[in-house]
Short mmCIF file of C-alpha atoms in Angstrom, two decimals:
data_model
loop_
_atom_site.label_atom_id
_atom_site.label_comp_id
_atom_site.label_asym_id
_atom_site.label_seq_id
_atom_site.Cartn_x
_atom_site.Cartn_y
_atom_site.Cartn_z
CA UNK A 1 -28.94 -20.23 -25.14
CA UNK A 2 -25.60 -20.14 -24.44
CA UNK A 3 -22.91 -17.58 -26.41
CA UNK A 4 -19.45 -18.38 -27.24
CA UNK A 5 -17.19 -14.94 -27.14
CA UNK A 6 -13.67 -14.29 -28.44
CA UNK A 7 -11.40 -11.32 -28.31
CA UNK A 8 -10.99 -9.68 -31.83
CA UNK A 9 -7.76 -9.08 -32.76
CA UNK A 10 -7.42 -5.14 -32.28
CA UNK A 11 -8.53 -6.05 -28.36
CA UNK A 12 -6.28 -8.88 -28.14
CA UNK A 13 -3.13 -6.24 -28.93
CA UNK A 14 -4.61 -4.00 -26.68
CA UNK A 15 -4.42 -6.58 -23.84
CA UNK A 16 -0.92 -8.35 -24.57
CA UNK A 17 0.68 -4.44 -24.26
CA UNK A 18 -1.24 -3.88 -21.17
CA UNK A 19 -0.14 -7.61 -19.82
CA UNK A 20 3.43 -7.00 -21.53
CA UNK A 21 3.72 -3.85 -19.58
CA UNK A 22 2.64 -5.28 -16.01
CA UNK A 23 4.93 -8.38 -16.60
CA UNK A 24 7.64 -5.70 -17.38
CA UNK A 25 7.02 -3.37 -14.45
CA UNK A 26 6.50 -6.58 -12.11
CA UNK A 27 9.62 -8.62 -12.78
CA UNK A 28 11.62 -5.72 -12.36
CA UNK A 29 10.17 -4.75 -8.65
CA UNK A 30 10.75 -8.16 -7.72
CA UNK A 31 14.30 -8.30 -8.78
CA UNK A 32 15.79 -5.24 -6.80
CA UNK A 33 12.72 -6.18 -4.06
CA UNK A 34 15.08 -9.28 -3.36
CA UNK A 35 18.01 -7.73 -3.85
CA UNK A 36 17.03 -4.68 -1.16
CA UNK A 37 15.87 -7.20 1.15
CA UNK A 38 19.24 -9.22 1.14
CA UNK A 39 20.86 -5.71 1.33
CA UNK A 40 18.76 -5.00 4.55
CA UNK A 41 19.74 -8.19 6.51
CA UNK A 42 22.98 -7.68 5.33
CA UNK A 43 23.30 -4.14 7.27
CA UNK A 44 21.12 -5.80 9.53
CA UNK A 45 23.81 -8.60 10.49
CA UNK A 46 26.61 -5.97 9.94
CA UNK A 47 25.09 -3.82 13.06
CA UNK A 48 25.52 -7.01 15.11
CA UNK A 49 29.29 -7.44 14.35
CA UNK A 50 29.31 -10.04 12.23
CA UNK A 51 31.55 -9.80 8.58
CA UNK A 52 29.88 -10.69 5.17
CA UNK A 53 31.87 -13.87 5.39
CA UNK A 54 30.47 -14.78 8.43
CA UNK A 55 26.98 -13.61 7.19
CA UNK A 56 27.37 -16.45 3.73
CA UNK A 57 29.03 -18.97 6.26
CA UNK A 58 26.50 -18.80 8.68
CA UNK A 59 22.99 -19.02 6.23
CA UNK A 60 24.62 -20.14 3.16
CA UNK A 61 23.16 -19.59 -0.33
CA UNK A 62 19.51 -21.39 0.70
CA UNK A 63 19.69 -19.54 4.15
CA UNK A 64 20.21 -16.34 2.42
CA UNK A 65 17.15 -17.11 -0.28
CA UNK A 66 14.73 -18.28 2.56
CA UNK A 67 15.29 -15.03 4.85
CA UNK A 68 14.23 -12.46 1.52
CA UNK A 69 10.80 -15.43 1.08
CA UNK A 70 12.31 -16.54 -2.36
CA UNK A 71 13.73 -19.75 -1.92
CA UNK A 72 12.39 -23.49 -2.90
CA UNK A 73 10.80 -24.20 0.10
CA UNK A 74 8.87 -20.90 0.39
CA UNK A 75 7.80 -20.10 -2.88
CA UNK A 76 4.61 -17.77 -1.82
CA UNK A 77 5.74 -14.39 -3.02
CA UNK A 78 6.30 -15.60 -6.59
CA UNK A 79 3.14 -17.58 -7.09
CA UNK A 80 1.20 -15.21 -5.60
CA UNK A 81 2.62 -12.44 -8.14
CA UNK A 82 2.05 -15.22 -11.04
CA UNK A 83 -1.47 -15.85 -9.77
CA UNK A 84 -2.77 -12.43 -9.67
CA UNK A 85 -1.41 -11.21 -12.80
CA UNK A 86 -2.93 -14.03 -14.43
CA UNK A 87 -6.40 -13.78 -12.88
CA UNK A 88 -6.26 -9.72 -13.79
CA UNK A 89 -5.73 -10.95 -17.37
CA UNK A 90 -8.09 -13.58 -17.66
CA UNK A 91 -10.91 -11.68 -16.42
CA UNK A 92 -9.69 -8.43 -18.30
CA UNK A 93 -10.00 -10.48 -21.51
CA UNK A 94 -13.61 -11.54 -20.36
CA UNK A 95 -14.66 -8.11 -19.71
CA UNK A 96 -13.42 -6.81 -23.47
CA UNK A 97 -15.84 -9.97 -24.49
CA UNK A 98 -18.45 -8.54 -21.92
CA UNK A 99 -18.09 -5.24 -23.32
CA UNK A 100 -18.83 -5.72 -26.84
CA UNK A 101 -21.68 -7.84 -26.22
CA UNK A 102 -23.10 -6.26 -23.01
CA UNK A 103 -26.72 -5.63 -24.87
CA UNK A 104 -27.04 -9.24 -24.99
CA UNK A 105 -26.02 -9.71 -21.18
CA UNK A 106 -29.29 -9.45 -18.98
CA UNK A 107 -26.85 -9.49 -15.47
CA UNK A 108 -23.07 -10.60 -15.19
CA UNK A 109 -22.77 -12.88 -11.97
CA UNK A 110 -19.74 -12.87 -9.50
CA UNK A 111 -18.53 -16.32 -8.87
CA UNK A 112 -16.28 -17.34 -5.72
CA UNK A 113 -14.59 -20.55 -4.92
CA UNK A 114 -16.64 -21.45 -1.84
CA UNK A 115 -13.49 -23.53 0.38
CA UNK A 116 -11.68 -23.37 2.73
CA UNK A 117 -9.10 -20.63 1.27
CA UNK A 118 -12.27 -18.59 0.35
CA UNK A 119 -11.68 -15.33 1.61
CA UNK A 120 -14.54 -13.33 3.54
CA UNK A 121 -14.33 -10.49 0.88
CA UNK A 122 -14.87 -12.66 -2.00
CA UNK A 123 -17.70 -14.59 0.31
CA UNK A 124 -19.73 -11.28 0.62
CA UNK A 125 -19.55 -10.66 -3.57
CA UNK A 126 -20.38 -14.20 -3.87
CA UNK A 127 -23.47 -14.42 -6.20
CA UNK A 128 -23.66 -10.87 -6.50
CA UNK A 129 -25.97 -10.59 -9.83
CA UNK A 130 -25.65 -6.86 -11.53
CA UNK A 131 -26.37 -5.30 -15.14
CA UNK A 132 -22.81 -5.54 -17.13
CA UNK A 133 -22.91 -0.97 -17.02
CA UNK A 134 -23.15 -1.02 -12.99
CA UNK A 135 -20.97 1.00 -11.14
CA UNK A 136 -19.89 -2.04 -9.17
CA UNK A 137 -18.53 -3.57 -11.57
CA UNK A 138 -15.59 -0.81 -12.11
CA UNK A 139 -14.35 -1.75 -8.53
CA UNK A 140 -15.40 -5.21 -7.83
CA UNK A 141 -14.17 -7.14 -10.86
CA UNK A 142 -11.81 -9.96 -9.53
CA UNK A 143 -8.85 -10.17 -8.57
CA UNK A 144 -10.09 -8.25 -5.57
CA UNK A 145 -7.41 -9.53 -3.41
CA UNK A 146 -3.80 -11.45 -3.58
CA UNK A 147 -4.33 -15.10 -4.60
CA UNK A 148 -8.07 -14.25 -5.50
CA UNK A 149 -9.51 -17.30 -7.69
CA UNK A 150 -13.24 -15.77 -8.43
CA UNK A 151 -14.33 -15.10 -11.94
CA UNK A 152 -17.16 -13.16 -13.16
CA UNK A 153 -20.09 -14.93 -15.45
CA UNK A 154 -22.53 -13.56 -18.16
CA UNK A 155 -26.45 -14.16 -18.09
CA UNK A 156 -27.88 -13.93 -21.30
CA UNK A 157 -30.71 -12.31 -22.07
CA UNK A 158 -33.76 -15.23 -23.93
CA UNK A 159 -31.75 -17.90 -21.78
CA UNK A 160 -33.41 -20.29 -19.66
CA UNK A 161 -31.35 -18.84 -16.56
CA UNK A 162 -31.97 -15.30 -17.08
CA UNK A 163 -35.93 -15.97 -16.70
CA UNK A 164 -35.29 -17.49 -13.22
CA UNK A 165 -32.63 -15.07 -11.91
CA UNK A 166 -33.17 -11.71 -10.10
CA UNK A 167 -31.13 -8.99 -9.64
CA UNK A 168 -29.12 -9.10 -6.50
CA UNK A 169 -26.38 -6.63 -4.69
CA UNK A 170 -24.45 -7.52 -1.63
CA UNK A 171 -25.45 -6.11 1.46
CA UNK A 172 -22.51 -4.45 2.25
CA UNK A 173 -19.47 -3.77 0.47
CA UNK A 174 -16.10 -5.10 1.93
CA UNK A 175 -12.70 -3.10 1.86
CA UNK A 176 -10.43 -3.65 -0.54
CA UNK A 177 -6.08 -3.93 -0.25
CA UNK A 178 -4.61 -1.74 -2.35
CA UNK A 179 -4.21 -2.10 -5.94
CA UNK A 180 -7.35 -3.96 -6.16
CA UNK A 181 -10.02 -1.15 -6.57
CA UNK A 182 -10.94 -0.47 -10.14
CA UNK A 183 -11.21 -3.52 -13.17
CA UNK A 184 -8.61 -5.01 -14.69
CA UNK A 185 -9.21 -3.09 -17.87
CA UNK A 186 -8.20 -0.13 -16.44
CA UNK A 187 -5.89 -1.10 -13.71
CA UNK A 188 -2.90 -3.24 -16.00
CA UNK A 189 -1.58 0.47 -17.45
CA UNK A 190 -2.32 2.00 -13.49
CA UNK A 191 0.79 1.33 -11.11
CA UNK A 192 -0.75 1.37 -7.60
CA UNK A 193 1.05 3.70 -5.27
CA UNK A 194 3.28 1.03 -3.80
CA UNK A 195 4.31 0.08 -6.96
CA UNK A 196 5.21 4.12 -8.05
CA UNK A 197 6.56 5.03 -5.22
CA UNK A 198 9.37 1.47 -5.60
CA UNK A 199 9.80 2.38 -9.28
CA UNK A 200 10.90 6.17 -8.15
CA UNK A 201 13.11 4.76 -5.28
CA UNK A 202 14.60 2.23 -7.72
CA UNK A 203 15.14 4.66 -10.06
CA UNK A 204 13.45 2.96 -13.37
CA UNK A 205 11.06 5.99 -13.88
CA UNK A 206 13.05 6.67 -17.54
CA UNK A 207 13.04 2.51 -17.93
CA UNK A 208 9.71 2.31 -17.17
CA UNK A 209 8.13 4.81 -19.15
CA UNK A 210 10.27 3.85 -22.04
CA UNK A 211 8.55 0.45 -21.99
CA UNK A 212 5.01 1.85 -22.13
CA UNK A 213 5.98 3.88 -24.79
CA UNK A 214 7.10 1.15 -26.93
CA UNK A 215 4.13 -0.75 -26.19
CA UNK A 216 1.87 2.04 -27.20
CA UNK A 217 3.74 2.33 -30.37
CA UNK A 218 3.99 -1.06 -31.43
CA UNK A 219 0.36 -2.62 -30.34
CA UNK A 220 -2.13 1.00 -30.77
CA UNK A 221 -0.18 3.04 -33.40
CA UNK A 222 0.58 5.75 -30.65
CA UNK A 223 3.80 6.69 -28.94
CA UNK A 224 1.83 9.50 -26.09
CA UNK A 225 -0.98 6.43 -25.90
CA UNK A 226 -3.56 7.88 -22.96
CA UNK A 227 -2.28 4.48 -20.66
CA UNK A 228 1.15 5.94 -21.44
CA UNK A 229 -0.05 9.63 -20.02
CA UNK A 230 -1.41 7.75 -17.32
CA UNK A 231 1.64 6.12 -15.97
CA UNK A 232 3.78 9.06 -16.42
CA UNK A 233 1.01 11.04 -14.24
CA UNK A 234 1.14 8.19 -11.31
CA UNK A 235 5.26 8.48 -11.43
CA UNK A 236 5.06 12.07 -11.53
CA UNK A 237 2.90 12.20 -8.47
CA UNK A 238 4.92 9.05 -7.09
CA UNK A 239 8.53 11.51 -6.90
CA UNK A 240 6.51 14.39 -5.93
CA UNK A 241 5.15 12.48 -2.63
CA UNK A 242 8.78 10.99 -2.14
CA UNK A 243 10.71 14.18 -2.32
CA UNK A 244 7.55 15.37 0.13
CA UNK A 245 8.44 12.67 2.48
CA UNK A 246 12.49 12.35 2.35
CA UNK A 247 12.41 16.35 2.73
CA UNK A 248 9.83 15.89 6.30
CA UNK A 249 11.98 13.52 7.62
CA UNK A 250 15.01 15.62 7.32
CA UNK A 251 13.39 18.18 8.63
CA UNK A 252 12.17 16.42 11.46
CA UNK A 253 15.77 15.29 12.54
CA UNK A 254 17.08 18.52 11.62
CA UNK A 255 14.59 19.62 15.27
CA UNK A 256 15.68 16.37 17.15
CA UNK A 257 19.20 17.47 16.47
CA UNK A 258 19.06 20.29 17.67
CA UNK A 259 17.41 19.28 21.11
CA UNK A 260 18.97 20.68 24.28
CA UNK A 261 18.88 18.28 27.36
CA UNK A 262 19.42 21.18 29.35
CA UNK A 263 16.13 22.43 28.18
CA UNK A 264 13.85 19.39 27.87
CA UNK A 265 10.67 20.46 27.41
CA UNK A 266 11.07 23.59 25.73
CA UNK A 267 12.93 21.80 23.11
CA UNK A 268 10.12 18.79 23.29
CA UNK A 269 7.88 21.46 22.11
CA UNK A 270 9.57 22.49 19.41
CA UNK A 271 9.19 18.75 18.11
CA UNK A 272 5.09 19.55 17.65
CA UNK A 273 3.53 21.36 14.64
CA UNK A 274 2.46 23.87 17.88
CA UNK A 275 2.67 24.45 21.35
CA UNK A 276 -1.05 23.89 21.67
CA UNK A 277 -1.38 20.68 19.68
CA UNK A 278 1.70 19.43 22.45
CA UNK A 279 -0.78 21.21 25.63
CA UNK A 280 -4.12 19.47 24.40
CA UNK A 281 -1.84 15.99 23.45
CA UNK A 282 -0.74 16.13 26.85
CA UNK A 283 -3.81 16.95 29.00
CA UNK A 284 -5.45 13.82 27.38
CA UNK A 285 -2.79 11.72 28.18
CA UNK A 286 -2.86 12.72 31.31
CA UNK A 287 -6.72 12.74 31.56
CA UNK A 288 -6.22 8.76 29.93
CA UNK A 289 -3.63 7.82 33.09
CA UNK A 290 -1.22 6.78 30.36
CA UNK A 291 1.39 8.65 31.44
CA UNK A 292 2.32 10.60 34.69
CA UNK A 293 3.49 14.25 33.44
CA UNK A 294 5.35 15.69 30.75
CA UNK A 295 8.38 14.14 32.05
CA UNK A 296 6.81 10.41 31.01
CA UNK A 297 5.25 12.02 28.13
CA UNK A 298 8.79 13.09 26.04
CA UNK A 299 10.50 9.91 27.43
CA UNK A 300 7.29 7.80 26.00
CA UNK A 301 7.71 9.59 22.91
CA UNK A 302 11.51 9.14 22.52
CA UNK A 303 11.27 5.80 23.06
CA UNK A 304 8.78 5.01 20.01
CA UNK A 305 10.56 6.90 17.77
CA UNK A 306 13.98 5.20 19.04
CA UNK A 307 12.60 1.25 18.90
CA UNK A 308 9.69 1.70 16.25
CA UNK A 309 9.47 -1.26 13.94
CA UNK A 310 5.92 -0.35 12.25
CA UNK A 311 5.63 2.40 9.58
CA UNK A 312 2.63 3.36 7.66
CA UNK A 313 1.25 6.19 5.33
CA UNK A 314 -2.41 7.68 6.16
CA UNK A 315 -2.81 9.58 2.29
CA UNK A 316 -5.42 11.82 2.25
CA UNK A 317 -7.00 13.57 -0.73
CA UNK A 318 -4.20 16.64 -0.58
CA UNK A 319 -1.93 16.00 2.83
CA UNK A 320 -0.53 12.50 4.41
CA UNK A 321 0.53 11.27 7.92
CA UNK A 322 3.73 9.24 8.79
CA UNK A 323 2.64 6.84 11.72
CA UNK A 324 5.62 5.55 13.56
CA UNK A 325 4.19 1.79 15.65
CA UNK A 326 5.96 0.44 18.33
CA UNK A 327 4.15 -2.73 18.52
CA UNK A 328 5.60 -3.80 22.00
CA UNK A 329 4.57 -1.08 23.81
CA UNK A 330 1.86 0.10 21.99
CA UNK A 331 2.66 3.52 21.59
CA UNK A 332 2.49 5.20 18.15
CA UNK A 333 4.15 8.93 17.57
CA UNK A 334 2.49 10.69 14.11
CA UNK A 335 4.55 12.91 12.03
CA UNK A 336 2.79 15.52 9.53
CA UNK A 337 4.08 16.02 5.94
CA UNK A 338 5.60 19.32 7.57
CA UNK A 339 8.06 17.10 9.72
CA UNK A 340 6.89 17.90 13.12
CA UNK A 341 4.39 15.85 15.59
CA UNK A 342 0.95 15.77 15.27
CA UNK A 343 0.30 13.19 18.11
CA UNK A 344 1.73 10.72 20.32
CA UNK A 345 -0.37 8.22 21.87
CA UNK A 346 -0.67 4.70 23.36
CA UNK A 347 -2.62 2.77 20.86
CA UNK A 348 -4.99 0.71 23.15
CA UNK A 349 -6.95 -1.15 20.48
CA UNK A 350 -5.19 -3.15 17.21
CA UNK A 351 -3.90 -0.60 15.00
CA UNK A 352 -6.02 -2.19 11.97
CA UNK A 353 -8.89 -0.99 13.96
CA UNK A 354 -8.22 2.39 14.60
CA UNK A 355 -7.16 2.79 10.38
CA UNK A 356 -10.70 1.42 9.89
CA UNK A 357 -12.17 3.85 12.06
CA UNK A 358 -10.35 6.76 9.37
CA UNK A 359 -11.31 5.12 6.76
CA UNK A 360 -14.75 5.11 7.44
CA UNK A 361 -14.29 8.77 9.08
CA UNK A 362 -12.99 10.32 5.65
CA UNK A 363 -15.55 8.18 3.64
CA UNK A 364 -18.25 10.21 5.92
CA UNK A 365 -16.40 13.80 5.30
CA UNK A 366 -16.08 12.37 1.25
CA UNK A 367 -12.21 12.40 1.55
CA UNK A 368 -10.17 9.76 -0.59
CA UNK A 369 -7.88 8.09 2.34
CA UNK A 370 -5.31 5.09 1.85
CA UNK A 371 -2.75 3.56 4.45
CA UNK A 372 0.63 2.55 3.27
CA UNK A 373 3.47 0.79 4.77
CA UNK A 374 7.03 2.15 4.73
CA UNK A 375 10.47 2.29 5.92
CA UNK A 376 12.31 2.71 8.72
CA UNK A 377 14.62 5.84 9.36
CA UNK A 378 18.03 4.30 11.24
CA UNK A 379 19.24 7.77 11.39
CA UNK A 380 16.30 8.82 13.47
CA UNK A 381 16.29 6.47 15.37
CA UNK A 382 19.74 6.50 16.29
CA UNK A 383 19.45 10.08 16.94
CA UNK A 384 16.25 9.32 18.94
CA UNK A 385 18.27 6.66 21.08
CA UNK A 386 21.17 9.51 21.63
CA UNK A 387 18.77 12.30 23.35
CA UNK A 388 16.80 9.42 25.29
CA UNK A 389 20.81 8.34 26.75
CA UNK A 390 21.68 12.04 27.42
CA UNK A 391 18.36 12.65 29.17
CA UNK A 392 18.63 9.52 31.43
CA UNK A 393 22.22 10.48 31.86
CA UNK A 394 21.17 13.37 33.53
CA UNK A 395 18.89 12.35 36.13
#
């Protein structure tokens, strides 16, 4: 037996303002994403000594399009936004169908692409065969990952196929990127950190909540719509963590400022969120042969947070990290949300593997934990540069 469903109309409205809204929210990040990233190797190419003349000359218009990834010839970041907005609201629009009919659904089946671009998260759901009210469904609906072409299936119940098939859960569950952890019904209203936090630094927090109000007006009757309270609560937590972070870092070089050459150490101390933290930091360093005294130590140190390249967020349940990665040296310096150093240590494994290991870690102490990539702080590291000079100056 084999069912045809189709969205009523009251669910179809509901899904065009939750697509109209993403499209909205989307095209809009992209747009000043391309312009910020022109404006970056603009300053970038200004730091070099070359003039914005030069800059055009030099790339031209297709040079300039191919270094910000949205040119022609590199069309990946586009059709990979197209793609995954369109497989969120194809297989939201199935689950609404799945929904309504869900007594008549004996298991719904998850169904990978199995090629050569099949990804080894979607090969793990593969064939994954679940009751349509499991829990793993409200995580593992596709898209589960950029570019990700699986679909989810119904079994009926009285069919042929549903007398033959068994119920069947994967053996493990994979890790998903961010933005991909809940279904699609829920997750077209939900901006995913990245997205709030590059909404608050864009400063479309008014335009963007404007739109979802609109959209809860004209397709469910309701200007204060719960999606709309929803997206209000992710910007309002988005500014709160950014005003968290841009007052840390000022804080932070605020200290470095203020560090006397003449008084190296003392003033390296003052850099750590204690004296102690900076003793038991250093005795394992010196217990791993990494470094050679304390000497080594605040040079090593200086120098990460002079040449870093790598940023990332660890966001815990109340509290974050900022993890500053010097990927040529390997050498990593961590700055708490109070702007001072928690740790400074040579990474000797890939840096992937060591955010595993704290994922898994807060999973086992039942803490929410999520890593984050961010930006780079030229003032620091200018300031950074300046006391490593002055130090080596003096020797």
């Amino acid at each position: 037996m084999k069912e045809k469903l189709s969205l009523k109309p009251e669910e179809f409205y509901e899904l065009d303002a939750k697509a109209r809204f993403r499209a909205f929210t989307v095209a809009k990040l992209t747009g000043l994403g391309a312009i910020e990233r022109v404006k970056e190797k603009l300053l970038k190419a200004i730091e070099e000594g070359k003039t914005l003349k030069e800059w055009i000359e030099e790339l031209g218009e297709d040079g300039i399009l191919k270094a910000v990834g949205f040119h022609q010839s590199n069309p990946w970041y586009l059709e990979t936004v197209f793609r995954t907005n369109i497989s969120t609201a194809y297989n939201a629009g199935r689950f609404m169908q799945f929904a309504r009919s869900k007594d008549k659904i004996k298991y719904l089946e998850y169904v990978a692409i199995d090629d050569g671009r099949t990804t080894p998260i979607c090969k793990r759901l593969d064939g994954t065969k679940l009751p349509p009210d499991d829990p793993f469904w409200a995580t593992y609906t596709p898209p589960n990952h950029f570019n990700c072409r699986s679909t989810v299936r119904a079994i009926f119940k009285g069919s042929n196929e549903a007398g033959k098939v068994r119920k069947r859960a994967p053996r493990d569950l994979p890790e998903l990127p961010e933005g991909f952890r809940s279904s699609p019904l829920s997750s077209w209203w939900k901006l995913i950190d990245s997205m709030a936090r590059r909404v608050v630094k864009y400063g479309l927090k008014d335009e963007i909540l404007e739109k979802a109000k609109k959209l809860c007006q004209k397709n469910l009757s309701d200007d204060w719509c719960e999606e709309y309270k929803e997206v209000e609560r992710y910007l309002r937590d988005a500014e709160e963590i950014v005003e968290k972070q841009q007052k840390a870092e000022k804080e932070f070089l605020k200290v470095l400022k203020e560090f006397d050459v003449e008084k190296p150490e003392e003033s390296f101390k003052k850099l750590w969120v204690s004296e102690r933290t900076y003793q038991n930091h250093l005795r394992d360093r010196l217990d791993e042969g990494v470094i050679s005294g304390w000497k080594d130590y605040l040079e090593k140190t200086l120098e990460t947070l002079a040449l870093y390249s790598g940023v990332y967020y660890e966001v815990y349940s109340e509290s974050w990290d900022r993890i500053l990665y010097d990927r040529k040296r390997q050498w990593m310096v961590v700055l708490t949300e109070k702007g001072r150093i928690i740790s400074s240590m040579k990474v000797n494994e890939k840096l992937k593997e060591l955010f595993d290991r704290h994922i898994q870690k807060a999973k086992r102490d039942k803490q929410t934990l999520e890593i984050h990539r961010g930006k780079t702080n030229e003032e620091l590291k200018r300031e950074a540069e300046g006391v490593l000079k002055a130090l080596r100056g003096k020797k």
